Coordinates of C-alpha atoms and ligand atoms in Angstrom, one line a residue:
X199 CA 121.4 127.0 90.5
X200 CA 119.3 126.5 93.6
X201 CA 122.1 125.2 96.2
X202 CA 125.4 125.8 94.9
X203 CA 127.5 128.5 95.9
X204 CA 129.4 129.7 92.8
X205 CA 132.7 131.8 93.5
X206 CA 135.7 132.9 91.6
X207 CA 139.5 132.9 93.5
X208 CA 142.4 133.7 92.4
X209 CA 144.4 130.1 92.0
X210 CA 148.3 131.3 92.8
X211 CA 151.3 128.9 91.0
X212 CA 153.1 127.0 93.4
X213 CA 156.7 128.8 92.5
X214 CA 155.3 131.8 91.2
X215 CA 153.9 134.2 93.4
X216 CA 151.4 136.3 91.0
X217 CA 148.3 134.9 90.3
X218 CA 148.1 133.2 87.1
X219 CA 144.6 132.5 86.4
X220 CA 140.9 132.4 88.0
X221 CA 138.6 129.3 87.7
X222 CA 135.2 128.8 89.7
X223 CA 134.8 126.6 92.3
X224 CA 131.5 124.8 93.0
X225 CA 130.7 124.2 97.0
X226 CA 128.1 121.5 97.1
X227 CA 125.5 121.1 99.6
X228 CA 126.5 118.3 101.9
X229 CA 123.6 116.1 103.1
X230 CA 124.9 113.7 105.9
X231 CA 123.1 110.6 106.2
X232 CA 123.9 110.1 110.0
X233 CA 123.0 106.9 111.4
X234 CA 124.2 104.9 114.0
X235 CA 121.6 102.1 112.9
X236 CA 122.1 102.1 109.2
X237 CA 119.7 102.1 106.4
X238 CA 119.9 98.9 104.0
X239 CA 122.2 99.4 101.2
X240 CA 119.1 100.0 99.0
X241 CA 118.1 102.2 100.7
X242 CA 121.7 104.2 101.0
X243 CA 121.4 103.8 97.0
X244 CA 118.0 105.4 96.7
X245 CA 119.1 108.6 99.4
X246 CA 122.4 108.8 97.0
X247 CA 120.4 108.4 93.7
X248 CA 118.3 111.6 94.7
X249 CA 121.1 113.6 96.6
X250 CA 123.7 113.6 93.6
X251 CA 121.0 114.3 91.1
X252 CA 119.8 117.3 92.7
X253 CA 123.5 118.2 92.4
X254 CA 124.6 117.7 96.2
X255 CA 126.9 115.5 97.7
X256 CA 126.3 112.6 99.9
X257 CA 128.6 112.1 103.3
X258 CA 127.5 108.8 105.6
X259 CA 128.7 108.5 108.8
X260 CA 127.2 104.8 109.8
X261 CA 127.6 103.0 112.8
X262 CA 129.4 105.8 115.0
X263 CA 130.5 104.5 118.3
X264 CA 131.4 108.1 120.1
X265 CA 129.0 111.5 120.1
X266 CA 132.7 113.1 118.6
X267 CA 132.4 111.4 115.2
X268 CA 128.8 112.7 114.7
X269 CA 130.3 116.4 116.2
X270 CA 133.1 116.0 113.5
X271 CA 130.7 115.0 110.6
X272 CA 128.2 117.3 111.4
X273 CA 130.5 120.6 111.3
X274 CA 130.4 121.2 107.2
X275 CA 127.1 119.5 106.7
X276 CA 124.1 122.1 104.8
X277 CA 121.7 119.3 105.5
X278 CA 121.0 116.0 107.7
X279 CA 119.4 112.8 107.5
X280 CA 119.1 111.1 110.8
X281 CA 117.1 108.2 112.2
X282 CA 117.0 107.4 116.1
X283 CA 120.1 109.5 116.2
X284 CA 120.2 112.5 119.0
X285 CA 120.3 115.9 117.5
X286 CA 120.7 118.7 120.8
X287 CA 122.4 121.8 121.4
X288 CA 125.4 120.0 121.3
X289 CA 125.2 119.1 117.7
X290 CA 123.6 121.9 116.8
X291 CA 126.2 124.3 118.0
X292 CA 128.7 121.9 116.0
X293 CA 126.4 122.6 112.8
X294 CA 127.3 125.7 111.8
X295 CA 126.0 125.8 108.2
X296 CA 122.8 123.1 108.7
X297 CA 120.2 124.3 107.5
X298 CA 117.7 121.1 108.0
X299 CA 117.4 117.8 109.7
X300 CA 115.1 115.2 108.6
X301 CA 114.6 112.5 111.0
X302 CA 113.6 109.6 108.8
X303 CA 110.9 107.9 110.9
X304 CA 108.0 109.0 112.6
X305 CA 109.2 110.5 115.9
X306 CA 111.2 113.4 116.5
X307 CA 112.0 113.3 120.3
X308 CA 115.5 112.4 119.3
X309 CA 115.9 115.8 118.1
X310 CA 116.0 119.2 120.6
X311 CA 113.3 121.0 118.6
X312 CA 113.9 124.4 120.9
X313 CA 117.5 124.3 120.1
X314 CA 117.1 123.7 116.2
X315 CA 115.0 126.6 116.4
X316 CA 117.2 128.9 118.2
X317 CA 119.9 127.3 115.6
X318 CA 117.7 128.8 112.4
X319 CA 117.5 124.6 111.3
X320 CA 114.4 123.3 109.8
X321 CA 113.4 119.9 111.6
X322 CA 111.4 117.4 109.8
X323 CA 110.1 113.7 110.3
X324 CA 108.7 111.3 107.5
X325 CA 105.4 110.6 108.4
X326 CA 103.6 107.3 107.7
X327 CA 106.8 105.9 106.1
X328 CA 108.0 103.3 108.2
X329 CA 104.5 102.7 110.1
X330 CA 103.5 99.4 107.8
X331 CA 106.9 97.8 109.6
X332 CA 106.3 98.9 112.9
X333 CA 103.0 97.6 113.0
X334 CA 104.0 93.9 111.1
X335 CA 106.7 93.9 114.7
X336 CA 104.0 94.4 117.0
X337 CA 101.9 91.8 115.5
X338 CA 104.8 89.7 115.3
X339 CA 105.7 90.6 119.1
X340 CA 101.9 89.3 119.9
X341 CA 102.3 86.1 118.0
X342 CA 105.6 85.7 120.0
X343 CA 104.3 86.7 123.1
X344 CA 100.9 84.6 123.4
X345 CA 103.1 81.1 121.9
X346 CA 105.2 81.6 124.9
X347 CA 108.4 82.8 123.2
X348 CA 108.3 79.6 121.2
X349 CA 109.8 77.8 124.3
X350 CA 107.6 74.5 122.8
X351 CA 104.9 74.5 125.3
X352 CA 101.5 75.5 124.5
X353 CA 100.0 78.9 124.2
X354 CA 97.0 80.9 123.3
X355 CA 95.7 82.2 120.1
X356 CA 94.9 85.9 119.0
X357 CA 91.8 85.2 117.1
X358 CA 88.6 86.1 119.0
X359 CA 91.1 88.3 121.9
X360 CA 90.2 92.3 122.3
X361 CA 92.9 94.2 121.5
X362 CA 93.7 98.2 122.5
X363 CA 95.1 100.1 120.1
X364 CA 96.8 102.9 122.1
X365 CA 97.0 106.6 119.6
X366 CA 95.5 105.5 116.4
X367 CA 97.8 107.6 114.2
X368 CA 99.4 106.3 111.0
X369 CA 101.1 102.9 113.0
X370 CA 98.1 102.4 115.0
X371 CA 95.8 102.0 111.9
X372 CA 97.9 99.4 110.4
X373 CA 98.3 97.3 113.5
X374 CA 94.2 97.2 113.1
X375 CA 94.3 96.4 109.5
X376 CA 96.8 93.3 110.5
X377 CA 95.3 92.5 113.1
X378 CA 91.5 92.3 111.5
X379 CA 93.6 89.2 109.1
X380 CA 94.1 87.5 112.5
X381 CA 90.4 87.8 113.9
X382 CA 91.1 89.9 116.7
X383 CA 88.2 92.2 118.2
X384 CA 89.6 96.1 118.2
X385 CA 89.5 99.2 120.4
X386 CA 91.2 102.3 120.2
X387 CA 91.8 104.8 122.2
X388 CA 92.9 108.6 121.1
X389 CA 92.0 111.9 122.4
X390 CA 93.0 113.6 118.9
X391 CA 91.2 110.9 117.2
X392 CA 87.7 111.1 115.8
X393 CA 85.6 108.3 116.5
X394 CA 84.1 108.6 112.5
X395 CA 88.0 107.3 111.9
X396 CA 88.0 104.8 114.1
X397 CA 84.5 102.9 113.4
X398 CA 85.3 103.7 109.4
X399 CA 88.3 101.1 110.3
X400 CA 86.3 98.3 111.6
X401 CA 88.0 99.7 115.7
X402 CA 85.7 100.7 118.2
X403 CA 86.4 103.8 119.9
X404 CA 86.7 104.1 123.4
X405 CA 86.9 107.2 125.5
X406 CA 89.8 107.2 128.2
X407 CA 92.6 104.9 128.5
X408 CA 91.4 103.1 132.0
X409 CA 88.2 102.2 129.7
X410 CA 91.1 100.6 126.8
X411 CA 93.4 99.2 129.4
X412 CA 90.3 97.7 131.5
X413 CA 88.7 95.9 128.5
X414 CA 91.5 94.8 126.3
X415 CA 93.8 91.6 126.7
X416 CA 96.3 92.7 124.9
X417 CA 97.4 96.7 124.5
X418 CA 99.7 97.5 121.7
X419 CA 101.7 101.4 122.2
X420 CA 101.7 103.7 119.7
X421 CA 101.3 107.0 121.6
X422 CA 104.7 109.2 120.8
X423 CA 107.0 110.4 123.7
X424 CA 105.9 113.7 125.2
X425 CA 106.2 115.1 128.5
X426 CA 102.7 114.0 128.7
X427 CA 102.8 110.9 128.1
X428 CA 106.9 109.9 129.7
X429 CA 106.1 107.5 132.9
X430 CA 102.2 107.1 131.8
X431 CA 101.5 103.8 131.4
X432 CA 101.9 102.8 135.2
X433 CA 100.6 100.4 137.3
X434 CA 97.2 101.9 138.5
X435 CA 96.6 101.8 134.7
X436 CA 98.3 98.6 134.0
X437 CA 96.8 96.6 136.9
X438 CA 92.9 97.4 135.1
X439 CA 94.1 94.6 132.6
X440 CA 92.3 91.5 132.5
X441 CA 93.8 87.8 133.6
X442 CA 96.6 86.9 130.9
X443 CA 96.9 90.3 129.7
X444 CA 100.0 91.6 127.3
X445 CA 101.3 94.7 127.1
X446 CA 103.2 95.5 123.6
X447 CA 105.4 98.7 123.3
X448 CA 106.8 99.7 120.0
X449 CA 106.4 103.3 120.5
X450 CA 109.1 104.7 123.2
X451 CA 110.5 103.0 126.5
X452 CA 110.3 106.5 127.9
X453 CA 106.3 106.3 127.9
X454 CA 106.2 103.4 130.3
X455 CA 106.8 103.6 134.3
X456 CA 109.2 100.7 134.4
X457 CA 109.4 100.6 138.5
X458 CA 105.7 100.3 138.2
X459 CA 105.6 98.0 135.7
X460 CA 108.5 95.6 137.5
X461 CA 105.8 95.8 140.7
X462 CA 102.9 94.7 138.5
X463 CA 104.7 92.0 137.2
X464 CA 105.8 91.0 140.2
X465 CA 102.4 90.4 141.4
X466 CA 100.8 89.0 138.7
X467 CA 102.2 86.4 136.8
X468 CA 99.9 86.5 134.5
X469 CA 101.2 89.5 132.9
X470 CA 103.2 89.8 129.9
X471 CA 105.7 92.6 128.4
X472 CA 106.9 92.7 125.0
X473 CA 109.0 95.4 123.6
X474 CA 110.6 96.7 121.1
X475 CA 112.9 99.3 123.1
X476 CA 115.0 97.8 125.5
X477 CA 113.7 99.1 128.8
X478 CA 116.5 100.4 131.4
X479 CA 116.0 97.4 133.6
X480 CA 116.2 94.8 130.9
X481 CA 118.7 92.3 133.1
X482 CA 116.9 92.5 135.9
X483 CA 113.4 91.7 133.6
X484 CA 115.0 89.3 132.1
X485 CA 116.1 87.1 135.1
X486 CA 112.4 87.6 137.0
X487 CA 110.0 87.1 134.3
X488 CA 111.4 84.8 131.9
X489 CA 109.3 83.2 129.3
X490 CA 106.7 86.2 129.9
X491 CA 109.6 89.5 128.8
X492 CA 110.7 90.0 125.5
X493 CA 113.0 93.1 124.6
X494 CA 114.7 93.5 120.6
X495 CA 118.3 94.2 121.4
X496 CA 118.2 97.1 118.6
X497 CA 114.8 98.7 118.1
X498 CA 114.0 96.6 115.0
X499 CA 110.6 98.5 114.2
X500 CA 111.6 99.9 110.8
X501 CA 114.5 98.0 110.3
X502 CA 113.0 96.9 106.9
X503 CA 114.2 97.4 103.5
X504 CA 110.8 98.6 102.3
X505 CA 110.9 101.1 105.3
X506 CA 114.4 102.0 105.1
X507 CA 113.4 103.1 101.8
X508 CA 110.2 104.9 101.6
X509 CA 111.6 107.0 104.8
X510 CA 115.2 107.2 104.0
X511 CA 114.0 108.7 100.4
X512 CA 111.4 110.8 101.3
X513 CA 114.2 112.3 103.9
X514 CA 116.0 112.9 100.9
X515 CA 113.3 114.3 98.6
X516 CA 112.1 116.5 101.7
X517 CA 115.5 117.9 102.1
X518 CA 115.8 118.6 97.7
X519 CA 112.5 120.3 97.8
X520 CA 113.3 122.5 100.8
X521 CA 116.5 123.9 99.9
X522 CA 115.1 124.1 96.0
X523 CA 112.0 125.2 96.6
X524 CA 111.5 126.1 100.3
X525 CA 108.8 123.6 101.0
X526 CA 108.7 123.4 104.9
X527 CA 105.4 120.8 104.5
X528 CA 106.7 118.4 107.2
X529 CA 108.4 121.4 109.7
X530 CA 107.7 120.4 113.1
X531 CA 109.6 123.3 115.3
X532 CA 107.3 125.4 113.2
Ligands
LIG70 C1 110.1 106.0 114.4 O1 109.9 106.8 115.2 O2 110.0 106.2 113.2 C2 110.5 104.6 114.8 O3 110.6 104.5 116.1 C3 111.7 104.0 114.1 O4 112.9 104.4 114.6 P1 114.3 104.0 113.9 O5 114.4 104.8 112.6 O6 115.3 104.4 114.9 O7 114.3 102.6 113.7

C-alpha cells in the first residue's frame, strides 16, 4: 500500500537466544501537525479524520515554547503541517525522512524554500483557504479604526470612503466583496493583476501604487513578503495619503518601513495604523499614538474555525494525495 513500509525481522525471546518467530511490522507515515498557534479542535479532528484514514499516523506538537521541541518532533516526521511556524535549514537538516511541508495558509515566507529544496522536501501552501477570515479582520480592523477604537467618542463612517486594495489576489477580492456591503468606493492596485478582474469585481484598477496610496483614504495590505516588497510601504509612499487616512496591514509586518512609518505618524496626526502583525516597535506605537494604533497581540487573521478548517484539511488532503499519488499541484520551490 502507498505509504507504508512493510518489513519482516526476526522477533528474538527474551530468555532464549534463537529466534523464535517472524511477524511484519508496519512503519506509518508520520504527519506532524506543528503549530505554535493551534488549529481549533475541529479542525485538529478534521486533519486526524483524513490522516488516520489514509492509514498514517497523526503527531501534534501545539503551542511549543523553544525551537528544540519542534527540532525533536520533526526528526521521525515523513510529512508536516505547519502554519506561521518557521521551517529553515535548521529544521530541515533535523528532518531527515520529510518528505513534504504544507504550510496551511496562504504565505510561505515562514518556510526556507532554497533549503527544502536542497533537502529533496516538497513545500506547499493552501491557497484561498483562509482568505474569507483575513479579509472579515481587515474590515473589522476598519470599523475599529475609523470609531476610534471604541474609546466612546465619535468617529467616521466607511460608507461613501475610497478604499485601496493593495495585491488583489484571493484575500484582496474578498476584502472588496465585504467591503461593496458597507458602501465603500474601491481601487486596486496589482501589477500581476488584470484590469478585466478587477472592473468584473465592481474595483477600479489603478496603475502604480503612488496612484492607490494618493487617492484612497483608507489602504488595506494584502501584498505577500518578498524581497521586493520587505520595507516598501514607506513614508514617501505613505505621506501621498489624503487627510484622515488609515493604513490596514494584514499581510506581513515585514512589508512596511516602520522607522518611516513612526516619522509619518509623528507628523501627521491624522494618520492611522491598524495591524494585524505586531510591528517591532509596538511599545513605543503604543505610547505615541494612542487611540490612532491598533496591533492583535497574535496575528488573529485565520484564527477562525471555518479557516482553521478549510486550510488545516486541505493541508491534510494535499499531503494524502502527494505521497499516494504524487500530486505536487500546490509545489511552490518547484
Ligand atoms: C496566511 O499567510 O495564511 C495568514 O497570514 C495566516 O497565518 P496563520 O496561519 O499564522 O494565522
Amino acid at each position: 500500500m502507498a505509504g507504508l513500509s512493510t518489513y519482516w525481522e526476526p522477533i528474538r525471546g527474551k530468555e532464549k537466544t534463537t529466534t523464535v518467530f517472524y511477524t511484519t511490522l508496519i512503519n506509518k507515515m508520520k504527519v506532524l501537525v506543528a503549530t505554535e498557534k493551534p488549529f481549533a479542535k475541529v479542525a485538529v479532528d478534521g486533519i486526524r479524520e483524513v490522516i488516520e484514514k489514509a492509514g498514517y499516523e497523526l503527531v501534534l506538537l501545539e503551542k511549543y515554547t523553544e525551537k528544540k521541541q519542534l527540532l525533536d518532533a520533526v526528526a521521525q516526521a515523513d510529512a508536516m503541517i505547519i502554519r506561521s511556524d518557521i521551517v529553515d535549514a535548521e529544521v530541515l537538516d533535523a528532518a531527515k525522512n520529510l518528505k513534504i511541508v504544507v504550510r496551511a495558509g496562504a504565505g510561505y515566507d515562514n518556510i526556507d524554500l532554497e533549503a527544502a529544496t536542497a533537502h529533496k522536501v516538497v513545500a506547499m501552501n493552501t491557497p484561498g483557504q483562509n482568505s474569507n477570515a483575513v479579509a472579515e479582520l481587515a474590515l473589522g480592523l476598519m470599523v475599529y479604526g475609523v470609531r476610534n477604537l471604541y474609546n466612546g467618542t465619535s468617529g467616521t463612517e466607511l460608507k461613501g470612503k475610497k478604499l485601496g486594495i493593495h495585491a488583489f489576489g484571493n484575500v484582496g477580492r474578498n476584502v472588496a466583496r465585504i467591503a461593496k456591503g458597507f458602501g465603500m468606493d474601491i481601487y486596486a492596485y496589482d501589477a500581476y493583476c488584470p484590469d478585466e478582474a478587477m472592473i468584473k469585481e465592481g474595483v477600479t484598477p489603478v496603475h502604480s501604487a503612488n496612484e492607490l496610496y494618493k487617492t484612497c483614504d483608507v489602504v488595506s495590505l494584502h501584498i505577500p513578503a518578498t524581497a521586493e516588497t520587505k520595507n516598501s510601504i514607506n513614508y514617501a509612499l505613505l505621506s501621498q495619503m489624503p487627510k484622515g487616512a488609515m493604513l490596514v496591514n494584514t499581510a506581513r509586518k515585514e512589508v512596511i518601513n516602520e522607522p518611516e512609518l513612526i516619522q509619518l505618524m509623528e507628523e501627521r496626526a491624522d494618520f492611522r495604523y491598524m495591524a494585524d502583525i505586531m510591528p517591532a516597535a509596538d511599545a513605543e506605537m503604543r505610547e505615541k499614538f494612542a487611540g490612532r494604533y491598533f496591533a492583535t497581540p497574535k496575528k488573529m487573521g485565520a484564527q477562525t474555525a471555518e479557516a482553521n478548517i478549510n486550510a488545516g484539511i486541505a493541508a491534510a488532503n494535499q499531503i494524502v494525495d502527494f505521497i499516494a499519488n504524487g500530486n505536487t499541484r500546490f509545489q511552490v520551490n518547484k
